[in-house]
CSV table of C-alpha atoms in Angstrom, one decimal:
chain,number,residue,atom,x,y,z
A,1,UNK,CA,69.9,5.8,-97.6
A,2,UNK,CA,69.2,9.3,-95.8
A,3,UNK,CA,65.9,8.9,-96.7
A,4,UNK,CA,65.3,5.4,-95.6
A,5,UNK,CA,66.9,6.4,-92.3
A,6,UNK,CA,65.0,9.9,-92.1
A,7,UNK,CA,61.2,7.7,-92.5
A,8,UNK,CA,62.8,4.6,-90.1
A,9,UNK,CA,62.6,7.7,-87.2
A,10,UNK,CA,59.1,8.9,-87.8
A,11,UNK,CA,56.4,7.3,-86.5
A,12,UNK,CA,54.7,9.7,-89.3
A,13,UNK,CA,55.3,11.9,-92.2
A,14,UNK,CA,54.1,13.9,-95.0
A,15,UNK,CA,55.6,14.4,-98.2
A,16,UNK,CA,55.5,18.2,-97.6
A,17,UNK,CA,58.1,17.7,-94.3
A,18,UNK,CA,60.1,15.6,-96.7
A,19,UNK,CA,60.4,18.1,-99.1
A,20,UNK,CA,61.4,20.5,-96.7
A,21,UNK,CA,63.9,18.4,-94.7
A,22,UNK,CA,66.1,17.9,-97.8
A,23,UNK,CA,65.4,21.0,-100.1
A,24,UNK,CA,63.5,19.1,-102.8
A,25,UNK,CA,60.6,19.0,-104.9
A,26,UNK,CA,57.9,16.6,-103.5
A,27,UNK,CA,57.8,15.5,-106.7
A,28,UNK,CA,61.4,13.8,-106.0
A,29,UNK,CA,59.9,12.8,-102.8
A,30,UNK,CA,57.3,10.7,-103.8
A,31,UNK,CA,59.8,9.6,-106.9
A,32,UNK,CA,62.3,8.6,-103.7
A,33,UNK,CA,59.2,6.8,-101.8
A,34,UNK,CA,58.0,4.8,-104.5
A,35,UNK,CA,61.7,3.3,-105.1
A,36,UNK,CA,61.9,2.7,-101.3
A,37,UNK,CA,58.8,0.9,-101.3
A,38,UNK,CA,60.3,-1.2,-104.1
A,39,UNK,CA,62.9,-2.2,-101.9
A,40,UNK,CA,60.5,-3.5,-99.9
A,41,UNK,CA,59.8,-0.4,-97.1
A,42,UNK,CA,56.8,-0.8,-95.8
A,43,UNK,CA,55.1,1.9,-95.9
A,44,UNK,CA,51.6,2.9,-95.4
A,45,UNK,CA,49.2,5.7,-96.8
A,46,UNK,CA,46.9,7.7,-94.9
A,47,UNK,CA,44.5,10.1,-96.6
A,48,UNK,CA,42.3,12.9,-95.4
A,49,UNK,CA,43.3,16.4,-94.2
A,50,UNK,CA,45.1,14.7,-91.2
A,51,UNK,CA,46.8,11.9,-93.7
A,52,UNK,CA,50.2,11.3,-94.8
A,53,UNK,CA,52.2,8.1,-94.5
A,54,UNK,CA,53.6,5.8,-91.7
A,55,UNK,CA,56.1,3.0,-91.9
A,56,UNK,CA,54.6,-0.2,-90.8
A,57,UNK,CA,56.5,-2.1,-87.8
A,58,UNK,CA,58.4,-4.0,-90.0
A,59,UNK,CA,60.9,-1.3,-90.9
A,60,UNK,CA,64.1,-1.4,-93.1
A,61,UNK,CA,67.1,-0.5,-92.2
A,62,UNK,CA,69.4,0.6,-94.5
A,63,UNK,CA,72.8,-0.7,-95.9
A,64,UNK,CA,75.7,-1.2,-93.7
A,65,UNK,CA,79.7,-1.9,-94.6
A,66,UNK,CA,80.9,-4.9,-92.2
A,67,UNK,CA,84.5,-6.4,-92.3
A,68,UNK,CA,85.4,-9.6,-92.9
A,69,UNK,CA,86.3,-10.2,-89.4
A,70,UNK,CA,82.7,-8.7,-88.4
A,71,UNK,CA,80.6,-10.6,-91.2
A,72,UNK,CA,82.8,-13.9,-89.2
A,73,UNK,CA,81.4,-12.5,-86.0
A,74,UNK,CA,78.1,-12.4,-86.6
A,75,UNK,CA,77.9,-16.2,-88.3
A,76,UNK,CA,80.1,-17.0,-85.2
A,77,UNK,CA,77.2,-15.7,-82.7
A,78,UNK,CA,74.8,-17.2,-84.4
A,79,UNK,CA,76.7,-20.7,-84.3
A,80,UNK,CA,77.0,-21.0,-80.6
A,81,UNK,CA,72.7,-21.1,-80.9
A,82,UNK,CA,72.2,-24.0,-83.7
A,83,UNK,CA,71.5,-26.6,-80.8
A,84,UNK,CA,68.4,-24.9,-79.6
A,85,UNK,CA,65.1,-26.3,-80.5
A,86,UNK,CA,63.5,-22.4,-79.7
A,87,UNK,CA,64.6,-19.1,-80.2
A,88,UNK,CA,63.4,-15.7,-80.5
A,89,UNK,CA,63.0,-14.3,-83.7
A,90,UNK,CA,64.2,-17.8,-85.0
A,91,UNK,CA,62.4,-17.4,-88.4
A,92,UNK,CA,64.2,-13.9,-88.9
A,93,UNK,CA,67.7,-14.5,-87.7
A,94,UNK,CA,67.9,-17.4,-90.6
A,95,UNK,CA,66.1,-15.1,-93.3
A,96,UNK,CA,68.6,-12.0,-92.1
A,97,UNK,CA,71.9,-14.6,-92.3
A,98,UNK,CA,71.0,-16.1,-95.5
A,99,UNK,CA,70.7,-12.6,-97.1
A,100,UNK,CA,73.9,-11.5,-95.4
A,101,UNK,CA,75.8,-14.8,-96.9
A,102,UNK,CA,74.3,-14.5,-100.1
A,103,UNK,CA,76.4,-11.0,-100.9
A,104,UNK,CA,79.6,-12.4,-99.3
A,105,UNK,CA,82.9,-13.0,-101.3
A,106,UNK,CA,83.5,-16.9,-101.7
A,107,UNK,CA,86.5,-17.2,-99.9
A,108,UNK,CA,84.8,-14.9,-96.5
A,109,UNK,CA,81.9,-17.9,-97.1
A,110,UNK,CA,84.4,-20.8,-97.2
A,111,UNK,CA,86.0,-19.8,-93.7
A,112,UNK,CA,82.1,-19.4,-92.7
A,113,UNK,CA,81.8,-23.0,-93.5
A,114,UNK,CA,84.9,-24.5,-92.2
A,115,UNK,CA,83.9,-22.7,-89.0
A,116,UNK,CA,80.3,-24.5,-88.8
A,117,UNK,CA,82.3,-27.7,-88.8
A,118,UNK,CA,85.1,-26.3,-86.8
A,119,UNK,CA,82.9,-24.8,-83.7
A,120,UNK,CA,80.1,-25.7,-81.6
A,121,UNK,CA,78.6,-24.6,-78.2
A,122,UNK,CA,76.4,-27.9,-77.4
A,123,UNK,CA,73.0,-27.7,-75.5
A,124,UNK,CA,70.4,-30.6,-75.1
A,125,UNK,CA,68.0,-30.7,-77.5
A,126,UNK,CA,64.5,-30.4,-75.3
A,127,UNK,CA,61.3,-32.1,-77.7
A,128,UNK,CA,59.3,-29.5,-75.9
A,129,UNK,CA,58.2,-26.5,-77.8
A,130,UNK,CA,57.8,-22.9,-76.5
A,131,UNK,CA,55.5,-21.2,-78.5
A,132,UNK,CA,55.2,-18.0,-76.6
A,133,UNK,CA,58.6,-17.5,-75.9
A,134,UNK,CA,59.2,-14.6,-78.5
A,135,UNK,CA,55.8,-13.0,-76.4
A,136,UNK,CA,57.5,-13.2,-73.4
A,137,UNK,CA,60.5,-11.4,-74.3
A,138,UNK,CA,58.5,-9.0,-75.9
A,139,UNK,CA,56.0,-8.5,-72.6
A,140,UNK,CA,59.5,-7.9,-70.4
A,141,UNK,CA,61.1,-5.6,-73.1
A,142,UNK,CA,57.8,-3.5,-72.9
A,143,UNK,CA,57.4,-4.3,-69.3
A,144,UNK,CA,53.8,-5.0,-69.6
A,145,UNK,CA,51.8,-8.0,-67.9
A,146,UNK,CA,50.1,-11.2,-69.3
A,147,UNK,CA,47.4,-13.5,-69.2
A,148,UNK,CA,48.8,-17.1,-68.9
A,149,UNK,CA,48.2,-20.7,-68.2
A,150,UNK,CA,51.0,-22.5,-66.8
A,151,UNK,CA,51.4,-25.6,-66.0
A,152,UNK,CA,52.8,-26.4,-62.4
A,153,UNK,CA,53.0,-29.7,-60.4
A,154,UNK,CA,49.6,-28.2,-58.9
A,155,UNK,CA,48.2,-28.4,-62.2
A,156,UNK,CA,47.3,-26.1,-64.9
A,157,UNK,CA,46.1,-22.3,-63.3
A,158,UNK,CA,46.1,-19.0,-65.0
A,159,UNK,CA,47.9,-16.3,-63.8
A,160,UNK,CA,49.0,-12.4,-64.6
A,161,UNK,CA,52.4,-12.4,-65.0
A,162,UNK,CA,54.7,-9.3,-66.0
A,163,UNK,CA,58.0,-11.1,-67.2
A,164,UNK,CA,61.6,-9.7,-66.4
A,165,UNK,CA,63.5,-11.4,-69.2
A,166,UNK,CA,64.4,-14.5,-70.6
A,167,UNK,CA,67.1,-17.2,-70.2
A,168,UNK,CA,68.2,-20.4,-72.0
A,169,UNK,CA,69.7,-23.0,-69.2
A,170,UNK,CA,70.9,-26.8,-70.2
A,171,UNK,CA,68.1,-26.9,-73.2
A,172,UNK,CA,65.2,-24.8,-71.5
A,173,UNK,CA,64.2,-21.7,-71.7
A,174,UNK,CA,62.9,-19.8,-67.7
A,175,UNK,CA,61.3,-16.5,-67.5
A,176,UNK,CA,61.6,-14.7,-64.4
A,177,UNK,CA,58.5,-13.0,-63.4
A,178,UNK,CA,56.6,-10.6,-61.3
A,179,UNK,CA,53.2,-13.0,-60.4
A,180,UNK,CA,50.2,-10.8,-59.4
A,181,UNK,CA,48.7,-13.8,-57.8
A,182,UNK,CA,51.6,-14.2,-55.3
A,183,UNK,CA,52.7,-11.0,-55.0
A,184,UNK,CA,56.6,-11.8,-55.0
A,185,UNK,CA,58.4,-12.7,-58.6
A,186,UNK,CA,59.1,-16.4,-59.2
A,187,UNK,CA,61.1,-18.3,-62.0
A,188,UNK,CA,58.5,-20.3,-64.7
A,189,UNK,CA,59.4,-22.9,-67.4
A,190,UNK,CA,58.9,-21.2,-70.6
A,191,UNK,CA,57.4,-24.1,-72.2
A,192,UNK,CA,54.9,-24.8,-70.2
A,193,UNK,CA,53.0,-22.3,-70.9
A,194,UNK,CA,49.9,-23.6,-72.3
A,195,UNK,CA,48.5,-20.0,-73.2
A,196,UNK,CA,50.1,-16.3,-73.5
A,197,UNK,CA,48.2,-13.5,-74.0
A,198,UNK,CA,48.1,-9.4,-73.1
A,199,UNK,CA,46.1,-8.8,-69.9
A,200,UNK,CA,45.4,-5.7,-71.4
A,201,UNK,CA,45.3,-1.8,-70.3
A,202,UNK,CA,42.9,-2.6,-67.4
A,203,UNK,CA,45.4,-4.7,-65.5
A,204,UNK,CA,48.0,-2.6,-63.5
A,205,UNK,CA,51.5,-2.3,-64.4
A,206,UNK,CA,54.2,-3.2,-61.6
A,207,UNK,CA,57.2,-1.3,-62.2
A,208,UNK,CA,60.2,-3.4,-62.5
A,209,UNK,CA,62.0,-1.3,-64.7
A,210,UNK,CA,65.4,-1.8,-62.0
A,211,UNK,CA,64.3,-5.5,-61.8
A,212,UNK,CA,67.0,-6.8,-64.5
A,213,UNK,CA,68.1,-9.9,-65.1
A,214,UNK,CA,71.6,-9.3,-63.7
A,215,UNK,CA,69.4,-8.9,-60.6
A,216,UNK,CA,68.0,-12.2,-61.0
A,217,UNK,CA,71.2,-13.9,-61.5
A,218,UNK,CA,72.9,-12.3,-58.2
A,219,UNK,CA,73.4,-14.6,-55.1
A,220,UNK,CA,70.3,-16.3,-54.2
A,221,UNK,CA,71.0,-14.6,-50.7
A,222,UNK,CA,70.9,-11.2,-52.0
A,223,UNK,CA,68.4,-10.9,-54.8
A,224,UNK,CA,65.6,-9.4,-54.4
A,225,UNK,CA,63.2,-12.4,-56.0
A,226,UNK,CA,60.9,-13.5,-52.6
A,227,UNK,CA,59.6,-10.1,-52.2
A,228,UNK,CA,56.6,-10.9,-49.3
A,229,UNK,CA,58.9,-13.4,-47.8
A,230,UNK,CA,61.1,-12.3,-44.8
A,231,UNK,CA,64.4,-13.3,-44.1
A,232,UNK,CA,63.1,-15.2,-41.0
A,233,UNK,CA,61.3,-17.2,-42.8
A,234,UNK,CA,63.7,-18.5,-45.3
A,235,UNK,CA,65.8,-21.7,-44.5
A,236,UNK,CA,69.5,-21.5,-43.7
A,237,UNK,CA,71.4,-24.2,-45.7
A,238,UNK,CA,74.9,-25.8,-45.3
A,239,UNK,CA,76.5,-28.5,-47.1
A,240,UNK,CA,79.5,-30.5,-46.3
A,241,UNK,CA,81.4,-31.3,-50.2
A,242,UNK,CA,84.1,-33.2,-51.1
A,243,UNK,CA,86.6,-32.0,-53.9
A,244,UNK,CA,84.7,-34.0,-56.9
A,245,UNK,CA,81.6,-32.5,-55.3
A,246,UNK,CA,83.4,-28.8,-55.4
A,247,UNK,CA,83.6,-29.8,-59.1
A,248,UNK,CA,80.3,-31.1,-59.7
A,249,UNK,CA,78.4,-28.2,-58.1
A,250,UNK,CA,80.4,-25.3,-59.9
A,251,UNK,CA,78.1,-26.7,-63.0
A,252,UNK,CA,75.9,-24.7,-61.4
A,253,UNK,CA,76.5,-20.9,-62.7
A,254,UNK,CA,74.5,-19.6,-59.6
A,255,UNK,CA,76.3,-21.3,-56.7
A,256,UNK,CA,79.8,-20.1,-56.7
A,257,UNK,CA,79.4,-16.8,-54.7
A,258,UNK,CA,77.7,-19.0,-51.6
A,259,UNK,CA,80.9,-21.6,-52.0
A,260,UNK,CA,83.9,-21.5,-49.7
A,261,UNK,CA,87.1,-23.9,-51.0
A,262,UNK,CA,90.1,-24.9,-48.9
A,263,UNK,CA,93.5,-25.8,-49.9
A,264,UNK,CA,92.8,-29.4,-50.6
A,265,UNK,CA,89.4,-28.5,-52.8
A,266,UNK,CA,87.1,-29.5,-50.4
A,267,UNK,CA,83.9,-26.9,-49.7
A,268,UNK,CA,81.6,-26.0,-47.7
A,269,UNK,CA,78.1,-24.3,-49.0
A,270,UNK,CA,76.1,-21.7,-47.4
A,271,UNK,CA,73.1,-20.4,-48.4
A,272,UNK,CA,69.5,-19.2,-47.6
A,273,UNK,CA,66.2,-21.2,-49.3
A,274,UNK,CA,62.7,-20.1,-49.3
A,275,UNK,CA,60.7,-23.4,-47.2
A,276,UNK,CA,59.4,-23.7,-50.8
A,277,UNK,CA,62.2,-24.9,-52.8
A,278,UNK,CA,63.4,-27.3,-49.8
A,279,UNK,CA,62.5,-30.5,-51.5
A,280,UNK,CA,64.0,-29.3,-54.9
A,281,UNK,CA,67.8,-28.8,-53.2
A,282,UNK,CA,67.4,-31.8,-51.0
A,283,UNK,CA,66.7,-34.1,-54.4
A,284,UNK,CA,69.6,-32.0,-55.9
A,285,UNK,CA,72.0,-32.9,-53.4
A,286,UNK,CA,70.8,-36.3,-52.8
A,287,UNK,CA,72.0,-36.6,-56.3
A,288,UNK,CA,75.5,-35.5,-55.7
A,289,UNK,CA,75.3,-39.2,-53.6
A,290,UNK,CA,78.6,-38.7,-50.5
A,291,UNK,CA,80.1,-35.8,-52.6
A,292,UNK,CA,77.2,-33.5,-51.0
A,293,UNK,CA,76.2,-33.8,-47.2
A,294,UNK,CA,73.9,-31.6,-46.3
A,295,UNK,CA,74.4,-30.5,-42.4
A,296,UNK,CA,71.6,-28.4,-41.8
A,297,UNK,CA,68.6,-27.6,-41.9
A,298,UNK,CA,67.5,-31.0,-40.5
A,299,UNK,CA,64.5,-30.7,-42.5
A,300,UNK,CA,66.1,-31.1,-45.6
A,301,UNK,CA,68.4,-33.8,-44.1
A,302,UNK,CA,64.7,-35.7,-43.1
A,303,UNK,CA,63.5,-34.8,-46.5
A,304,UNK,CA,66.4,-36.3,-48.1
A,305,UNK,CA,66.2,-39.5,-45.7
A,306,UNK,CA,62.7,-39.7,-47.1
A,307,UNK,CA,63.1,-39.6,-50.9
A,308,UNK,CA,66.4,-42.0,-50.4
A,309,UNK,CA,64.2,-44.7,-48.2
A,310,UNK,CA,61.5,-44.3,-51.4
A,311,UNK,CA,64.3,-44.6,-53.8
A,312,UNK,CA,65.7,-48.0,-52.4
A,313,UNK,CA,62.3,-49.8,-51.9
A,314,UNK,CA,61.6,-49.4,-55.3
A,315,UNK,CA,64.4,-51.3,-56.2
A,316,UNK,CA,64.0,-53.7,-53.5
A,317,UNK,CA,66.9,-53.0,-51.0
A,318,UNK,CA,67.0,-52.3,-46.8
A,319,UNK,CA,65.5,-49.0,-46.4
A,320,UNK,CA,67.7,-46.4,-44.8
A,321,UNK,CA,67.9,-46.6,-41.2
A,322,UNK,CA,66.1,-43.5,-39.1
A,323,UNK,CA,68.4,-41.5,-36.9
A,324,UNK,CA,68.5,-42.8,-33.1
């Protein structure tokens, strides 16, 4: 175990600095190595006067003593994920809990069961797949940009992005990103990414290292995710709700710091929009139906009277009336 820990924190290593670490022969050393690589350590030979031996990215880590309670835990954690169609690391999580429930005592795996039948944290299931989402989290953990094609309502483009993170919302997966085309970060759909790759070392890195996302989550107000986009030119919303429409909306994890309740329930929303995302909200408040009446800006209340005249001539009835 001291050994498999010693070569897990090496990039590289010779059997001579073994030796001397832990006052052996190498002789034992290489005995020790071979029985590691048994185990299933992957590690890899070099030879030549500069040679020795590296452990492949793949490492093993060595044995660790959980608790009942803990080995519960981590079954628990995984539970609240079964209803996603993609995950990171997917593949390994299932390989990794099958080994840990295969070494169990039988009455730690009956709870384990009971528990899968007992517990569930539901998410739609989305028929879309997102093949590059284990590449995106990997681009923003190494904060390192990307060659993509994404799909927009414009139509497919490519792009450099240099991802943020990752987040799973109602069944899809969004990546927050820093686009080099746009200058400013914007928020893209994870599965429509038609193509992921590395841009590669030529293609400058934008530091975002204090670009988080607990940033991203922050009040739309306040974050700093329309960089190139003054505060003059955003739009200044306000929303008349009812209480069922104070329910509805706190669905929504990023509205409640823009929400202001009175006694009786009822709210009123403030917030500031980019002009881009105007006919996005308006559509999203239409939907709330007399539970959400936007007040201002009159462009989304025109944008709204728009989509709702559309709405009712495609099922045959009066359009709305125009103001005046």
């Amino acid at each position: 175990m001291e050994l498999m820990i010693a070569v897990n924190k090496r990039r590289k290593f010779t059997v001579r600095e073994l030796a001397e670490e832990f006052q052996v022969s190498k002789r034992t050393i290489m005995r020790d190595l071979q029985v590691l690589d048994e185990l299933g350590l992957p590690l890899y030979a070099e030879y030549g006067p500069h040679g020795g031996y590296r452990v492949l990215n793949e490492r093993m880590l060595p044995p660790i003593m959980f608790s009942e309670q803990e080995a519960v835990a981590m079954f628990f954690a995984y539970q609240s994920l079964q209803h996603y169609g993609a995950l990171p690391f997917d593949q390994e999580a299932v390989t990794a809990l099958n080994k840990f429930y295969y070494y169990l005592p039988d009455d730690t795996k009956q709870k384990i069961d009971a528990m899968k039948q007992r517990v569930a944290f539901w998410s739609p299931m989305r028929p879309m797949e997102v093949p590059f989402l284990t590449l995106l989290l990997d681009a923003a953990i190494r904060q390192c940009p990307l060659r993509v094609t994404y799909d927009s309502k414009d139509g497919a483009k490519e792009r450099v992005i240099q991802p943020i993170g990752v987040y799973s919302h109602n069944g899809y997966w969004y990546c927050p990103a820093y686009c080099c085309q746009k200058n400013r970060t914007q928020l893209f759909r994870a599965d429509r990414m038609l193509e992921a790759d590395w841009a590669g070392a030529e293609h400058p890195v934008i530091d975002l290292k204090d670009w988080t996302l607990s940033e991203w989550f922050r009040s739309p107000s306040e974050r700093p995710d329309q960089q190139g986009e003054s505060t003059a030119e955003k739009l200044e919303v306000e929303v008349k709700l009812t209480a069922e429409g104070v329910r509805r909306l706190r669905w929504e994890s990023w509205i409640e710091q823009e929400l202001q309740v009175d006694s009786r329930g009822e709210g009123m929303l403030h917030m500031s929009i980019v002009p881009g995302n105007l006919q996005y909200f308006a559509r999203y408040f239409a939907g709330l139906g007399p539970d959400a009446v936007v007040l201002r800006p009159e462009a989304m209340v025109a944008e709204i009277r728009k989509w709702l005249t559309e709405v009712t001539q495609a099922y045959g009835l009066p359009s709305v009336p125009s103001e005046g």
